[in-house]
Amino acid sequence: MPLPPMLPAVPPSPEPTEVVLASAVAASQPGLDGQEGAIHSGSAPGAAAPPLWRGISVLLASDTDSAPLVPGPTDAVPLRSPTAPEGDGGAIEAVPLVPEAGPAVPASAQPEAAPAGTELEPSGPEGMEPQMSEPDSLELENSDPSAADAAELPTEGVGSILLRADRQEFEPLRQIVTATGDVLVQFGTGQIAADRLWANLVNRHLRAEGNVFFNRNNQIIEGATATYNLLQGAGSITESRGELQLSTLEDDFSTAANDLGQGAGIPLDYRLQNQRSISQVTSPGGVALATGSSQALLGGEQRPIERVRFEAEQVSFDADGWYAEQVRLTNDPFSPPELEFRADSVRLTPLNEEEEELVFENPRLVFDQGFSIPLFRRRFVLTRGQLPPDALNPLPTGLGIDGRDRDGFYVEAPLPLDIAGPLNLTIAPQFLVSRWLGNSNYNLADPANFGLVAQINGPLGPRTQVLGALSLSGLDLANFSERLRASLRTQQLLGTHRLSLEYSYRDRLFNGSLGFQDVQNTIGALLESPVVALGNSGINLTYQTSAQYVTANTDRPELLGPGAGIGLTSLFRFQGSVGLSRNFVLWRGQPLPATASEGLRYSPNPLVPSLGLGVGVRGGITYYTSNDLQESLDTSIGIAGQFGRLQRNFLDYTQFNIGYSRSVIGGDTSPFLFDRSVDQNVLTGGIVQQIYGPFLAGFQTAINIDSGRTIDTNLIFEYRRRAYGLLFTYNPTQETGFLGLRISGFDWEGRTAPFDAAPDTPSDVIVR
C-alpha cells in the first residue's frame, strides 16, 4: 500500500520552526483505539507538556517496505479552519479523534494543514479548545539546546520527541504528522535528519526519506530511506553508509530503557550533511599480524582498529542486535579504499554484557579494489567491541622461519580458546615444513614434524598483568626436554615503576658474537623505571635493578666437574644499571598535507624529512655468588635520518642510520656465557630505500670492529601502503625471519566520500 498522500503545502514561515509531540497525562483519558491519549493542537500558556509514549524503548529496526504508516479512519471528519481573530492564539475547534456516530463525510473532504510551528498535544477529556502557538523562530543551525529544552521540550525527557522542520502538517483524523524541509527529529539519544518525514502517532512509526542521516551517540549512518517503530524498537536504513566506533557499538545501539534518559530531549543542533570534507587524518597505531615482533611492522603502538567506514544495501536493527546485507567495511578514510572487508551479510548478536557474536557470510579482503583473498574464519566473539587481533588475517596460517629450533620454515594456525576469567589463551599448532622435507623423509606421521605454541595473557587487576608462553618445537617425547621452552611473568605497576616476577625454562637469548645462548632456568624479580626527563636539559634517565637465581652454561673449570669444558651451573645474580641519553634535532623539514595523493599516498602518516644525532652512556654492575663482578660503562653515538616524503613513484624516500658504541670499562668477566660482554667496539648501520611506488628494500647490520666479524644482519623487504603493509624480514645470522601484515587504524574529522567515488572527490557539498 502506498504512503499516505501529503497534505496541501502550507507556505513556510520566515524562520525554521519546531513542534513538540506529547501524549496524554493519563491513559484513562479518551484516545484513539485505547492508546495512551489523543492528540490535539494547542495548550494552555505555560503548561508543562507531558511525555510522549512514556517509558518506550526508542531504537530503530526493520521495516523495509513502503507500506503506509497507518490506515486512515473510515469516517473522515473535517478540521475547521481557524476563525478566531488575530491576537487570541488562532484557536481552532477541537475535533474528536474517534468519530462519533453521524452522517458520513464525503471522501473528497480534506483536512487542512496546521501551520508550521504548531505545538501538538493531546486533547483533554472535556474537549479543551486547541490553541495554535505562534511560529517559533528557533534556528535549526544555531539554536541553543538548553533554551529549546526550557521552551518546548516536555518536562520528562524519557520517551519525548522533538520535531523541527521548515514546514509541518498535522492530519488529526489519521494522526499523521508530515514534515518537509530540513527535518530534524530528536528522540532520546537518537537523531534523524532528512528532507521529508512522516510520523504516525498511532503505531509510533517514523519514515524518513531523502538525504537521511541517523545519529545515535557516536554512530552516524546516512541513507536513502529510514523506517523506525518506536514501540517495537525496530527499523532499517537502505543504501546506508557511515562510520562506526567499534568500542561503543553495542552501547550506542542499546535498546535498554534506562539509556533513553541520557541526553534525552536535547537536540543535536547541526546538519550532519553539512560537514566539511575529511581532514586532520592521523594514524595512532594499528594491528600487526606476524610470527615475530610487531615493532618493525608498525613503527608505533599496536592498538585495535576502533573506527571504520561502512556501506551496505540495508542495515536493520532490533532489540536482539543488527543485521546488514552486502556489507563493505574499511579502515581507510579515503575513497576508493586501499583495503576493504566485504561480506554478503553480517549479523551482530549480544551474548552477554561484555561479548557479542559477529557472524559473516562469504567474508573476504579486497586489496586496491581488485585482488581478493577469502577469509576462513566466519564467526568471531567481540569483547567490549574489539575484534581478536588476528580477525582480519587473510592467511589461514602464520608463516615463520626458525633455523635453530624448527630446522627452518614452518606454518602455524593460532586458535583462541574461550576460558573463564579475564585471561586470554591462544594455542597455535605448527607444522615444521623444512623438517618434514629434510630429516623425516616426507613422513607425515612423524611427531617431530609437529610443534605447538601457547600463549596466555590478561589482567589480574587494574595494575597487574600476567604473560605466559610455551613452545614445543617437536612432539617427539624422546626429545621432550630439548624441545620445550616456557616462561611465566607477572607485571605489577608500583607508582610509575614496573615490577616483574618471572620464571623461565630454557630461555633463548642472543648475545652478539657468542650467538644464541640457552638459559636453563631463571627465577627472580626485575624493577624497571620509566623514562625520566631531567628538567629542561633534554636528557633522559632510565634505571633498573634485578635479583635472579640462574642456571646456565659456563666454561669456568672451577664451576664445573672434572673434565667438563662447558656445562650448567647455578648462581645468584644481582644486577643494577643506569642510562642517560640525549637526542639532538640537526634538521627537520616539513611534511606533506595528510591527503591521499600527498602525505598519505604510501604511508599511514606523513613522513617528515629529518636528521638527528643521539648520544648515550650506560653503566652497570653485576655480582654473582661465585664472587665474580662484571662492570661496564658503554658509550654510544649515532646519526639517523630520512629524506624524501614517499609521495612520488621513484626513489622518493631513504631512511638510514649509522652508529658506534664502545665499552670504556668492562670485560668478559661473567661466569655465564649468556650475559658475557665480548663485543667492545661495535659499528651499526642500516638503510631502507624506496625502489618503486610502494616497494621498499633495505638491511640492518652490526659488526665487531676488533674482530671484523659480522655480529648480526637483517634483510628487509616491504610493500607499504596507507591502509596496510606487508613486511618480510630474514636474518641469516640468527636463521630467523617472518612475514607480517600491518593494518593501520585512523582517526579523522569531517565527512568521507562514498567508497566508489573518484579519488579526491570533495565530500563537503551540501546535499539538498
JSON list of N, CA, C and O in Angstrom, two decimals, residues 282-306:
[
{"chain": "A", "resi": 282, "resn": "THR", "atom": "N", "xyz": [44.98, 11.15, 11.03]},
{"chain": "A", "resi": 282, "resn": "THR", "atom": "CA", "xyz": [46.12, 10.66, 11.79]},
{"chain": "A", "resi": 282, "resn": "THR", "atom": "C", "xyz": [45.99, 9.16, 11.97]},
{"chain": "A", "resi": 282, "resn": "THR", "atom": "O", "xyz": [44.88, 8.61, 11.95]},
{"chain": "A", "resi": 283, "resn": "SER", "atom": "N", "xyz": [47.13, 8.49, 12.16]},
{"chain": "A", "resi": 283, "resn": "SER", "atom": "CA", "xyz": [47.14, 7.06, 12.43]},
{"chain": "A", "resi": 283, "resn": "SER", "atom": "C", "xyz": [47.84, 6.83, 13.76]},
{"chain": "A", "resi": 283, "resn": "SER", "atom": "O", "xyz": [49.07, 6.88, 13.84]},
{"chain": "A", "resi": 284, "resn": "PRO", "atom": "N", "xyz": [47.08, 6.59, 14.84]},
{"chain": "A", "resi": 284, "resn": "PRO", "atom": "CA", "xyz": [47.70, 6.40, 16.15]},
{"chain": "A", "resi": 284, "resn": "PRO", "atom": "C", "xyz": [48.32, 5.03, 16.35]},
{"chain": "A", "resi": 284, "resn": "PRO", "atom": "O", "xyz": [48.93, 4.78, 17.39]},
{"chain": "A", "resi": 285, "resn": "GLY", "atom": "N", "xyz": [48.18, 4.13, 15.39]},
{"chain": "A", "resi": 285, "resn": "GLY", "atom": "CA", "xyz": [48.73, 2.79, 15.52]},
{"chain": "A", "resi": 285, "resn": "GLY", "atom": "C", "xyz": [47.96, 1.85, 14.62]},
{"chain": "A", "resi": 285, "resn": "GLY", "atom": "O", "xyz": [47.35, 2.25, 13.63]},
{"chain": "A", "resi": 286, "resn": "GLY", "atom": "N", "xyz": [47.99, 0.57, 14.96]},
{"chain": "A", "resi": 286, "resn": "GLY", "atom": "CA", "xyz": [47.28, -0.40, 14.14]},
{"chain": "A", "resi": 286, "resn": "GLY", "atom": "C", "xyz": [47.48, -1.80, 14.66]},
{"chain": "A", "resi": 286, "resn": "GLY", "atom": "O", "xyz": [47.93, -2.01, 15.79]},
{"chain": "A", "resi": 287, "resn": "VAL", "atom": "N", "xyz": [47.14, -2.76, 13.81]},
{"chain": "A", "resi": 287, "resn": "VAL", "atom": "CA", "xyz": [47.22, -4.17, 14.15]},
{"chain": "A", "resi": 287, "resn": "VAL", "atom": "C", "xyz": [48.31, -4.81, 13.31]},
{"chain": "A", "resi": 287, "resn": "VAL", "atom": "O", "xyz": [48.39, -4.58, 12.09]},
{"chain": "A", "resi": 288, "resn": "ALA", "atom": "N", "xyz": [49.17, -5.61, 13.93]},
{"chain": "A", "resi": 288, "resn": "ALA", "atom": "CA", "xyz": [50.21, -6.33, 13.23]},
{"chain": "A", "resi": 288, "resn": "ALA", "atom": "C", "xyz": [49.95, -7.83, 13.35]},
{"chain": "A", "resi": 288, "resn": "ALA", "atom": "O", "xyz": [49.71, -8.33, 14.45]},
{"chain": "A", "resi": 289, "resn": "LEU", "atom": "N", "xyz": [49.97, -8.51, 12.23]},
{"chain": "A", "resi": 289, "resn": "LEU", "atom": "CA", "xyz": [49.77, -9.96, 12.20]},
{"chain": "A", "resi": 289, "resn": "LEU", "atom": "C", "xyz": [51.08, -10.59, 11.72]},
{"chain": "A", "resi": 289, "resn": "LEU", "atom": "O", "xyz": [51.42, -10.50, 10.54]},
{"chain": "A", "resi": 290, "resn": "ALA", "atom": "N", "xyz": [51.83, -11.17, 12.63]},
{"chain": "A", "resi": 290, "resn": "ALA", "atom": "CA", "xyz": [53.15, -11.69, 12.29]},
{"chain": "A", "resi": 290, "resn": "ALA", "atom": "C", "xyz": [53.55, -12.75, 13.30]},
{"chain": "A", "resi": 290, "resn": "ALA", "atom": "O", "xyz": [53.02, -12.82, 14.41]},
{"chain": "A", "resi": 291, "resn": "THR", "atom": "N", "xyz": [54.53, -13.57, 12.91]},
{"chain": "A", "resi": 291, "resn": "THR", "atom": "CA", "xyz": [55.06, -14.58, 13.82]},
{"chain": "A", "resi": 291, "resn": "THR", "atom": "C", "xyz": [56.20, -14.04, 14.67]},
{"chain": "A", "resi": 291, "resn": "THR", "atom": "O", "xyz": [56.66, -14.72, 15.56]},
{"chain": "A", "resi": 292, "resn": "GLY", "atom": "N", "xyz": [56.64, -12.83, 14.40]},
{"chain": "A", "resi": 292, "resn": "GLY", "atom": "CA", "xyz": [57.72, -12.22, 15.16]},
{"chain": "A", "resi": 292, "resn": "GLY", "atom": "C", "xyz": [57.28, -10.93, 15.80]},
{"chain": "A", "resi": 292, "resn": "GLY", "atom": "O", "xyz": [56.09, -10.69, 16.02]},
{"chain": "A", "resi": 293, "resn": "SER", "atom": "N", "xyz": [58.25, -10.07, 16.10]},
{"chain": "A", "resi": 293, "resn": "SER", "atom": "CA", "xyz": [57.97, -8.79, 16.74]},
{"chain": "A", "resi": 293, "resn": "SER", "atom": "C", "xyz": [57.18, -7.89, 15.81]},
{"chain": "A", "resi": 293, "resn": "SER", "atom": "O", "xyz": [57.46, -7.80, 14.61]},
{"chain": "A", "resi": 294, "resn": "SER", "atom": "N", "xyz": [56.19, -7.17, 16.38]},
{"chain": "A", "resi": 294, "resn": "SER", "atom": "CA", "xyz": [55.36, -6.28, 15.58]},
{"chain": "A", "resi": 294, "resn": "SER", "atom": "C", "xyz": [55.94, -4.89, 15.46]},
{"chain": "A", "resi": 294, "resn": "SER", "atom": "O", "xyz": [55.43, -4.07, 14.71]},
{"chain": "A", "resi": 295, "resn": "GLN", "atom": "N", "xyz": [57.01, -4.59, 16.18]},
{"chain": "A", "resi": 295, "resn": "GLN", "atom": "CA", "xyz": [57.54, -3.23, 16.18]},
{"chain": "A", "resi": 295, "resn": "GLN", "atom": "C", "xyz": [58.02, -2.82, 14.80]},
{"chain": "A", "resi": 295, "resn": "GLN", "atom": "O", "xyz": [57.80, -1.69, 14.36]},
{"chain": "A", "resi": 296, "resn": "ALA", "atom": "N", "xyz": [58.70, -3.73, 14.08]},
{"chain": "A", "resi": 296, "resn": "ALA", "atom": "CA", "xyz": [59.18, -3.39, 12.74]},
{"chain": "A", "resi": 296, "resn": "ALA", "atom": "C", "xyz": [58.04, -3.15, 11.77]},
{"chain": "A", "resi": 296, "resn": "ALA", "atom": "O", "xyz": [58.15, -2.36, 10.84]},
{"chain": "A", "resi": 297, "resn": "LEU", "atom": "N", "xyz": [56.90, -3.82, 12.00]},
{"chain": "A", "resi": 297, "resn": "LEU", "atom": "CA", "xyz": [55.75, -3.64, 11.13]},
{"chain": "A", "resi": 297, "resn": "LEU", "atom": "C", "xyz": [55.08, -2.29, 11.36]},
{"chain": "A", "resi": 297, "resn": "LEU", "atom": "O", "xyz": [54.76, -1.57, 10.42]},
{"chain": "A", "resi": 298, "resn": "LEU", "atom": "N", "xyz": [54.87, -1.95, 12.62]},
{"chain": "A", "resi": 298, "resn": "LEU", "atom": "CA", "xyz": [54.06, -0.78, 12.94]},
{"chain": "A", "resi": 298, "resn": "LEU", "atom": "C", "xyz": [54.88, 0.48, 13.05]},
{"chain": "A", "resi": 298, "resn": "LEU", "atom": "O", "xyz": [54.44, 1.55, 12.64]},
{"chain": "A", "resi": 299, "resn": "GLY", "atom": "N", "xyz": [56.05, 0.39, 13.64]},
{"chain": "A", "resi": 299, "resn": "GLY", "atom": "CA", "xyz": [56.81, 1.59, 13.91]},
{"chain": "A", "resi": 299, "resn": "GLY", "atom": "C", "xyz": [56.12, 2.47, 14.93]},
{"chain": "A", "resi": 299, "resn": "GLY", "atom": "O", "xyz": [56.39, 3.65, 15.04]},
{"chain": "A", "resi": 300, "resn": "GLY", "atom": "N", "xyz": [55.21, 1.93, 15.68]},
{"chain": "A", "resi": 300, "resn": "GLY", "atom": "CA", "xyz": [54.43, 2.68, 16.66]},
{"chain": "A", "resi": 300, "resn": "GLY", "atom": "C", "xyz": [53.67, 1.73, 17.55]},
{"chain": "A", "resi": 300, "resn": "GLY", "atom": "O", "xyz": [54.00, 0.56, 17.68]},
{"chain": "A", "resi": 301, "resn": "GLU", "atom": "N", "xyz": [52.58, 2.21, 18.11]},
{"chain": "A", "resi": 301, "resn": "GLU", "atom": "CA", "xyz": [51.82, 1.45, 19.09]},
{"chain": "A", "resi": 301, "resn": "GLU", "atom": "C", "xyz": [50.90, 0.46, 18.40]},
{"chain": "A", "resi": 301, "resn": "GLU", "atom": "O", "xyz": [50.28, 0.76, 17.39]},
{"chain": "A", "resi": 302, "resn": "GLN", "atom": "N", "xyz": [50.84, -0.75, 18.95]},
{"chain": "A", "resi": 302, "resn": "GLN", "atom": "CA", "xyz": [49.86, -1.72, 18.49]},
{"chain": "A", "resi": 302, "resn": "GLN", "atom": "C", "xyz": [48.57, -1.50, 19.27]},
{"chain": "A", "resi": 302, "resn": "GLN", "atom": "O", "xyz": [48.55, -1.56, 20.49]},
{"chain": "A", "resi": 303, "resn": "ARG", "atom": "N", "xyz": [47.48, -1.25, 18.55]},
{"chain": "A", "resi": 303, "resn": "ARG", "atom": "CA", "xyz": [46.20, -1.00, 19.19]},
{"chain": "A", "resi": 303, "resn": "ARG", "atom": "C", "xyz": [45.10, -1.47, 18.27]},
{"chain": "A", "resi": 303, "resn": "ARG", "atom": "O", "xyz": [45.28, -1.57, 17.06]},
{"chain": "A", "resi": 304, "resn": "PRO", "atom": "N", "xyz": [43.93, -1.79, 18.81]},
{"chain": "A", "resi": 304, "resn": "PRO", "atom": "CA", "xyz": [42.85, -2.30, 17.97]},
{"chain": "A", "resi": 304, "resn": "PRO", "atom": "C", "xyz": [42.36, -1.24, 16.98]},
{"chain": "A", "resi": 304, "resn": "PRO", "atom": "O", "xyz": [42.50, -0.03, 17.20]},
{"chain": "A", "resi": 305, "resn": "ILE", "atom": "N", "xyz": [41.77, -1.72, 15.87]},
{"chain": "A", "resi": 305, "resn": "ILE", "atom": "CA", "xyz": [41.11, -0.82, 14.93]},
{"chain": "A", "resi": 305, "resn": "ILE", "atom": "C", "xyz": [39.78, -0.41, 15.56]},
{"chain": "A", "resi": 305, "resn": "ILE", "atom": "O", "xyz": [38.90, -1.23, 15.79]},
{"chain": "A", "resi": 306, "resn": "GLU", "atom": "N", "xyz": [39.63, 0.87, 15.87]},
{"chain": "A", "resi": 306, "resn": "GLU", "atom": "CA", "xyz": [38.46, 1.34, 16.61]},
{"chain": "A", "resi": 306, "resn": "GLU", "atom": "C", "xyz": [37.46, 2.08, 15.73]},
{"chain": "A", "resi": 306, "resn": "GLU", "atom": "O", "xyz": [36.30, 2.24, 16.12]}
]
